Short mmCIF file of C-alpha atoms in Angstrom, two decimals:
data_model
loop_
_atom_site.label_atom_id
_atom_site.label_comp_id
_atom_site.label_asym_id
_atom_site.label_seq_id
_atom_site.Cartn_x
_atom_site.Cartn_y
_atom_site.Cartn_z
CA MET A 1 -21.28 55.59 -122.72
CA GLN A 2 -24.78 56.05 -121.50
CA ASN A 3 -25.09 52.57 -120.19
CA SER A 4 -21.71 53.03 -118.22
CA TYR A 5 -23.26 56.26 -116.72
CA PHE A 6 -26.45 54.49 -116.01
CA GLN A 7 -24.58 51.59 -114.14
CA VAL A 8 -22.69 53.95 -111.99
CA ALA A 9 -25.82 55.88 -110.88
CA LYS A 10 -27.55 52.69 -110.34
CA SER A 11 -24.85 51.36 -108.17
CA PHE A 12 -24.65 54.54 -106.13
CA PHE A 13 -28.39 55.22 -105.60
CA ASN A 14 -29.34 52.15 -104.10
CA PRO A 15 -30.21 51.41 -100.47
CA GLU A 16 -26.94 49.49 -99.85
CA THR A 17 -24.51 52.39 -100.77
CA LEU A 18 -26.75 55.44 -100.26
CA ILE A 19 -27.98 54.80 -96.54
CA PRO A 20 -24.52 54.26 -95.15
CA PHE A 21 -23.25 57.39 -97.02
CA LEU A 22 -26.11 59.46 -95.57
CA ILE A 23 -25.47 58.21 -92.09
CA GLY A 24 -21.63 58.85 -92.29
CA ALA A 25 -22.28 62.38 -93.80
CA ILE A 26 -24.83 63.29 -90.82
CA PHE A 27 -22.36 61.89 -88.33
CA LEU A 28 -19.41 63.99 -89.81
CA SER A 29 -21.54 67.10 -89.85
CA VAL A 30 -22.70 66.69 -86.26
CA LEU A 31 -19.19 65.84 -85.25
CA GLY A 32 -17.85 68.86 -87.07
CA ASN A 33 -20.32 71.28 -85.62
CA ALA A 34 -19.51 69.90 -82.18
CA ILE A 35 -15.70 70.34 -82.47
CA SER A 36 -16.43 73.94 -84.02
CA ASP A 37 -18.42 74.87 -80.84
CA ILE A 38 -15.80 73.64 -78.70
CA LEU A 39 -13.14 75.57 -80.45
CA LYS A 40 -15.15 78.75 -80.29
CA ALA A 41 -15.94 78.36 -76.59
CA ILE A 42 -12.09 77.88 -76.03
CA ILE A 43 -10.56 80.34 -78.49
CA GLY A 44 -13.31 82.82 -79.16
CA ASP A 45 -16.17 83.74 -81.46
CA THR A 46 -14.77 86.76 -83.27
CA THR A 47 -13.85 86.96 -87.08
CA SER A 48 -9.98 86.70 -86.17
CA ASP A 49 -10.65 83.79 -83.82
CA ALA A 50 -12.56 81.96 -86.92
CA VAL A 51 -9.74 82.68 -89.34
CA GLN A 52 -7.23 81.23 -86.64
CA ILE A 53 -9.48 78.08 -86.26
CA ALA A 54 -9.67 77.69 -90.07
CA ILE A 55 -5.74 78.10 -90.31
CA GLY A 56 -5.27 75.67 -87.61
CA SER A 57 -7.62 73.12 -89.22
CA VAL A 58 -5.67 73.35 -92.33
CA VAL A 59 -2.38 72.94 -90.78
CA ILE A 60 -3.59 69.85 -88.99
CA PHE A 61 -5.15 68.37 -92.13
CA ILE A 62 -1.91 68.85 -94.10
CA PHE A 63 -0.02 67.15 -91.29
CA CYS A 64 -2.44 64.23 -91.11
CA VAL A 65 -2.07 63.84 -94.86
CA TRP A 66 1.68 63.97 -94.62
CA LEU A 67 1.61 61.38 -91.80
CA VAL A 68 -0.47 58.86 -93.70
CA ALA A 69 1.51 59.29 -96.89
CA LYS A 70 4.78 58.58 -95.01
CA SER A 71 3.28 55.57 -93.15
CA LEU A 72 2.07 54.03 -96.47
CA THR A 73 5.51 54.65 -98.14
CA THR A 74 7.54 53.09 -95.32
CA ASN A 75 5.01 50.24 -94.84
CA LEU A 76 5.05 49.34 -98.79
CA PRO A 77 6.36 45.72 -99.14
CA PRO A 78 9.43 45.53 -101.51
CA MET A 79 8.73 44.93 -105.00
CA ASP A 80 9.71 41.71 -106.46
CA LEU A 81 10.73 41.64 -110.02
CA GLY A 82 11.24 38.09 -110.21
CA LYS A 83 14.96 38.41 -110.92
CA SER A 84 17.78 37.10 -108.73
CA SER A 85 20.10 39.58 -106.83
CA PRO A 86 23.89 39.03 -107.21
CA ARG A 87 25.82 37.43 -104.35
CA LYS A 88 27.66 39.65 -102.04
CA HIS A 89 31.14 40.58 -103.61
CA LYS A 90 34.33 41.98 -102.24
CA GLY A 91 34.81 44.31 -104.95
CA LEU A 92 32.45 46.68 -106.79
CA ILE A 93 32.76 49.04 -109.69
CA LEU A 94 30.01 51.83 -109.94
CA LEU A 95 29.15 54.17 -112.60
CA VAL A 96 28.19 57.34 -110.66
CA SER A 97 25.08 59.44 -111.64
CA ARG A 98 22.55 59.89 -108.83
CA GLU A 99 23.53 59.08 -105.21
CA GLU A 100 20.58 56.91 -104.31
CA PRO A 101 21.13 53.85 -106.73
CA CYS A 102 24.91 53.95 -105.97
CA ARG A 103 24.26 53.92 -102.25
CA LYS A 104 21.78 51.01 -102.67
CA ALA A 105 24.24 49.00 -104.82
CA ILE A 106 26.99 49.55 -102.25
CA GLU A 107 24.73 48.66 -99.22
CA HIS A 108 23.63 45.35 -101.02
CA HIS A 109 27.13 44.00 -100.94
CA LEU A 110 28.04 44.95 -97.14
CA PRO A 111 29.42 43.65 -94.96
CA GLU A 112 31.57 41.66 -97.48
CA LEU A 113 32.47 44.64 -99.57
CA LYS A 114 35.89 45.68 -99.21
CA TYR A 115 36.83 47.77 -102.21
CA CYS A 116 34.74 50.19 -104.31
CA TRP A 117 35.93 51.84 -107.53
CA LEU A 118 33.87 54.98 -108.71
CA ILE A 119 33.81 56.03 -112.36
CA CYS A 120 32.09 59.40 -112.67
CA SER A 121 32.18 62.57 -114.98
CA SER A 122 33.17 66.07 -113.93
CA GLN A 123 29.50 66.89 -113.25
CA THR A 124 29.07 63.78 -110.87
CA LEU A 125 32.52 63.97 -108.98
CA ASN A 126 30.94 65.70 -106.00
CA VAL A 127 28.52 62.67 -105.72
CA ALA A 128 31.52 60.34 -105.72
CA LYS A 129 33.44 62.30 -103.30
CA LYS A 130 30.32 62.26 -101.04
CA LEU A 131 30.07 58.42 -101.30
CA GLN A 132 33.68 58.29 -100.21
CA GLN A 133 32.92 60.22 -97.05
CA ASP A 134 29.95 58.19 -96.31
CA PHE A 135 31.52 54.81 -96.41
CA PRO A 136 34.79 55.41 -94.36
CA LYS A 137 35.22 51.75 -93.68
CA LEU A 138 35.50 50.97 -97.42
CA ILE A 139 38.67 51.25 -99.37
CA ILE A 140 37.46 53.68 -102.12
CA PRO A 141 40.21 55.11 -104.27
CA GLU A 142 39.98 58.50 -105.97
CA PRO A 143 37.17 58.61 -108.33
CA LEU A 144 38.08 57.88 -111.98
CA VAL A 145 36.69 60.80 -114.09
CA ILE A 146 35.84 60.11 -117.71
CA LYS A 147 36.60 62.73 -120.23
CA ASP A 148 34.01 61.91 -122.78
CA VAL A 149 30.90 60.37 -121.34
CA TYR A 150 29.75 59.42 -124.91
CA ASP A 151 32.79 57.15 -125.60
CA PRO A 152 32.09 53.61 -124.81
CA VAL A 153 35.79 52.70 -125.57
CA GLU A 154 37.04 54.94 -122.80
CA PHE A 155 34.53 53.34 -120.31
CA SER A 156 35.60 49.85 -121.39
CA HIS A 157 39.44 50.70 -121.08
CA MET A 158 38.87 52.23 -117.58
CA VAL A 159 36.98 49.17 -116.23
CA MET A 160 39.39 46.71 -117.83
CA ASN A 161 42.30 48.49 -116.15
CA ILE A 162 40.65 48.07 -113.00
CA TYR A 163 40.29 44.34 -113.45
CA ASP A 164 44.15 44.22 -114.60
CA ASN A 165 45.09 45.68 -111.35
CA LEU A 166 43.06 43.91 -108.79
CA PRO A 167 44.33 43.62 -105.08
CA SER A 168 46.74 40.75 -104.49
CA ARG A 169 45.07 37.25 -104.72
CA TRP A 170 41.83 38.69 -105.93
CA THR A 171 40.30 37.09 -108.97
CA LYS A 172 37.43 38.32 -111.35
CA ASP A 173 34.88 36.40 -109.49
CA ASP A 174 35.46 38.70 -106.50
CA ILE A 175 34.38 42.03 -108.12
CA ILE A 176 31.21 43.02 -109.91
CA SER A 177 30.35 45.96 -112.04
CA ASP A 178 27.19 48.02 -111.79
CA PHE A 179 26.32 49.72 -115.05
CA THR A 180 23.17 51.62 -113.96
CA GLY A 181 24.63 55.33 -113.84
CA MET A 182 25.93 57.66 -116.19
CA THR A 183 25.03 57.37 -120.02
CA ALA A 184 23.97 54.48 -122.23
CA GLN A 185 27.49 54.53 -123.69
CA GLY A 186 29.00 53.98 -120.34
CA SER A 187 26.85 51.02 -119.80
CA VAL A 188 27.83 49.59 -123.20
CA GLY A 189 31.51 50.13 -122.55
CA MET A 190 31.13 48.26 -119.10
CA THR A 191 29.28 45.50 -120.71
CA ILE A 192 32.03 45.11 -123.46
CA ALA A 193 34.66 45.00 -120.71
CA SER A 194 32.70 42.36 -119.02
CA LEU A 195 32.57 40.45 -122.12
CA LEU A 196 36.27 40.74 -122.96
CA MET A 197 37.07 39.85 -119.39
CA ARG A 198 34.98 36.51 -119.83
CA GLN A 199 34.02 35.73 -116.34
CA SER A 200 33.45 39.05 -114.77
CA SER A 201 30.02 39.77 -113.27
CA LEU A 202 27.48 42.62 -114.03
CA GLN A 203 24.62 43.98 -112.08
CA TYR A 204 21.82 46.63 -112.49
CA THR A 205 20.08 48.62 -109.73
CA PRO A 206 16.61 49.44 -111.05
CA ALA A 207 14.59 52.43 -109.88
CA GLU A 208 11.46 51.87 -107.89
CA THR A 209 8.01 52.83 -109.45
CA ARG A 210 4.61 53.19 -107.96
CA ASP A 211 1.54 53.59 -110.43
CA GLY A 212 4.13 54.24 -113.10
CA ASN A 213 5.94 56.89 -111.61
CA LYS A 214 9.51 56.73 -110.07
CA THR A 215 9.57 57.14 -106.26
CA GLY A 216 13.18 58.35 -106.12
CA ASN A 217 14.32 55.11 -104.47
CA SER A 218 16.04 52.15 -105.79
CA LEU A 219 15.31 48.37 -105.68
CA ASN A 220 17.73 45.63 -104.89
CA PRO A 221 20.42 45.09 -107.48
CA ILE A 222 19.52 42.46 -110.35
CA GLU A 223 22.32 40.11 -111.48
CA ILE A 224 22.80 40.24 -115.29
CA VAL A 225 24.06 36.96 -116.65
CA LEU A 226 25.63 37.37 -120.08
CA ALA A 227 25.54 34.25 -122.66
CA GLY A 228 29.10 33.15 -121.84
CA ARG A 229 28.49 33.02 -118.20
CA ARG A 230 25.06 31.18 -118.69
CA LEU A 231 27.03 28.52 -120.84
CA ALA A 232 29.64 28.29 -118.12
CA ARG A 233 27.08 27.73 -115.54
CA SER A 234 25.28 25.16 -117.77
CA LYS A 235 28.56 23.17 -118.18
CA ASN A 236 29.17 23.28 -114.38
CA LEU A 237 25.76 22.00 -113.71
CA THR A 238 26.23 19.09 -116.26
CA LYS A 239 29.60 18.30 -114.67
CA ASN A 240 27.86 18.07 -111.23
#
C-alpha cells in the first residue's frame, strides 16, 4: 500500500506534471479574477451584487455540465454485443412492461411492420394504450390482458392463439415474438409457445448500460435462435 502511495506522489510531483499544473492553475486564477472584476464593474460591487454574481455563476456552471453530459450521451456510439439482430418482420408480439424497450422493438421492424400484438397486465395497460396511439399507421388490436402474470401456461396459450389466427396468407415466418417485458414466467410462456409452434421466431431487446448502470435506453433487438431453428438452418445450409 505504501509503495502505491509513493508511486502516485512520485508521478504527480515531478516536473513533467507539476509545472503544467501550476501554469494552468495560475492562468485560471488570473482569468477568474479578470472576469470577476469585469462583472463587478458591470453589475456592481455591493454584497447583493456579489450574491447575484455567485448565483449566476452556479447557474452557468450547471448549464455547462448539463450541455456536456447531453453531448456525450448523444454522441456515444451504439454498443455492439456481438449478436445479430432479427430481420424485419411484418408481425410482432410484445410483452409490455416499460415503454422504451417496446418502442425500440417496434421501430426496429419499421417500415415492414404491419401488425403488432400487445400482451400486458392490468398495471401496464396504459402503456399498451399509449403505444397504440403513438403508432397509428400500424394495425394494433386491443391489448391482450393477462390475468395471472405468474402463470407461464396462460402466456403460452395467448401467444399460440395469436399464431393460430394470423392474417390471411401469413405464415409463422412473418411474425416474431419479443419476450423482454413483464415477468420471467411470461418470457418462459412465450418461449414454450415458440417451441411448440416449431419455426416461430424470438427476439430480446436488451437494456443499454454504461459503467455497469442502466441508462434507461434500449439497444437493438437480438435474435434468439432456439435449438430446433439452428438444426433447420444447418440442414438448409447443407442442402445448398
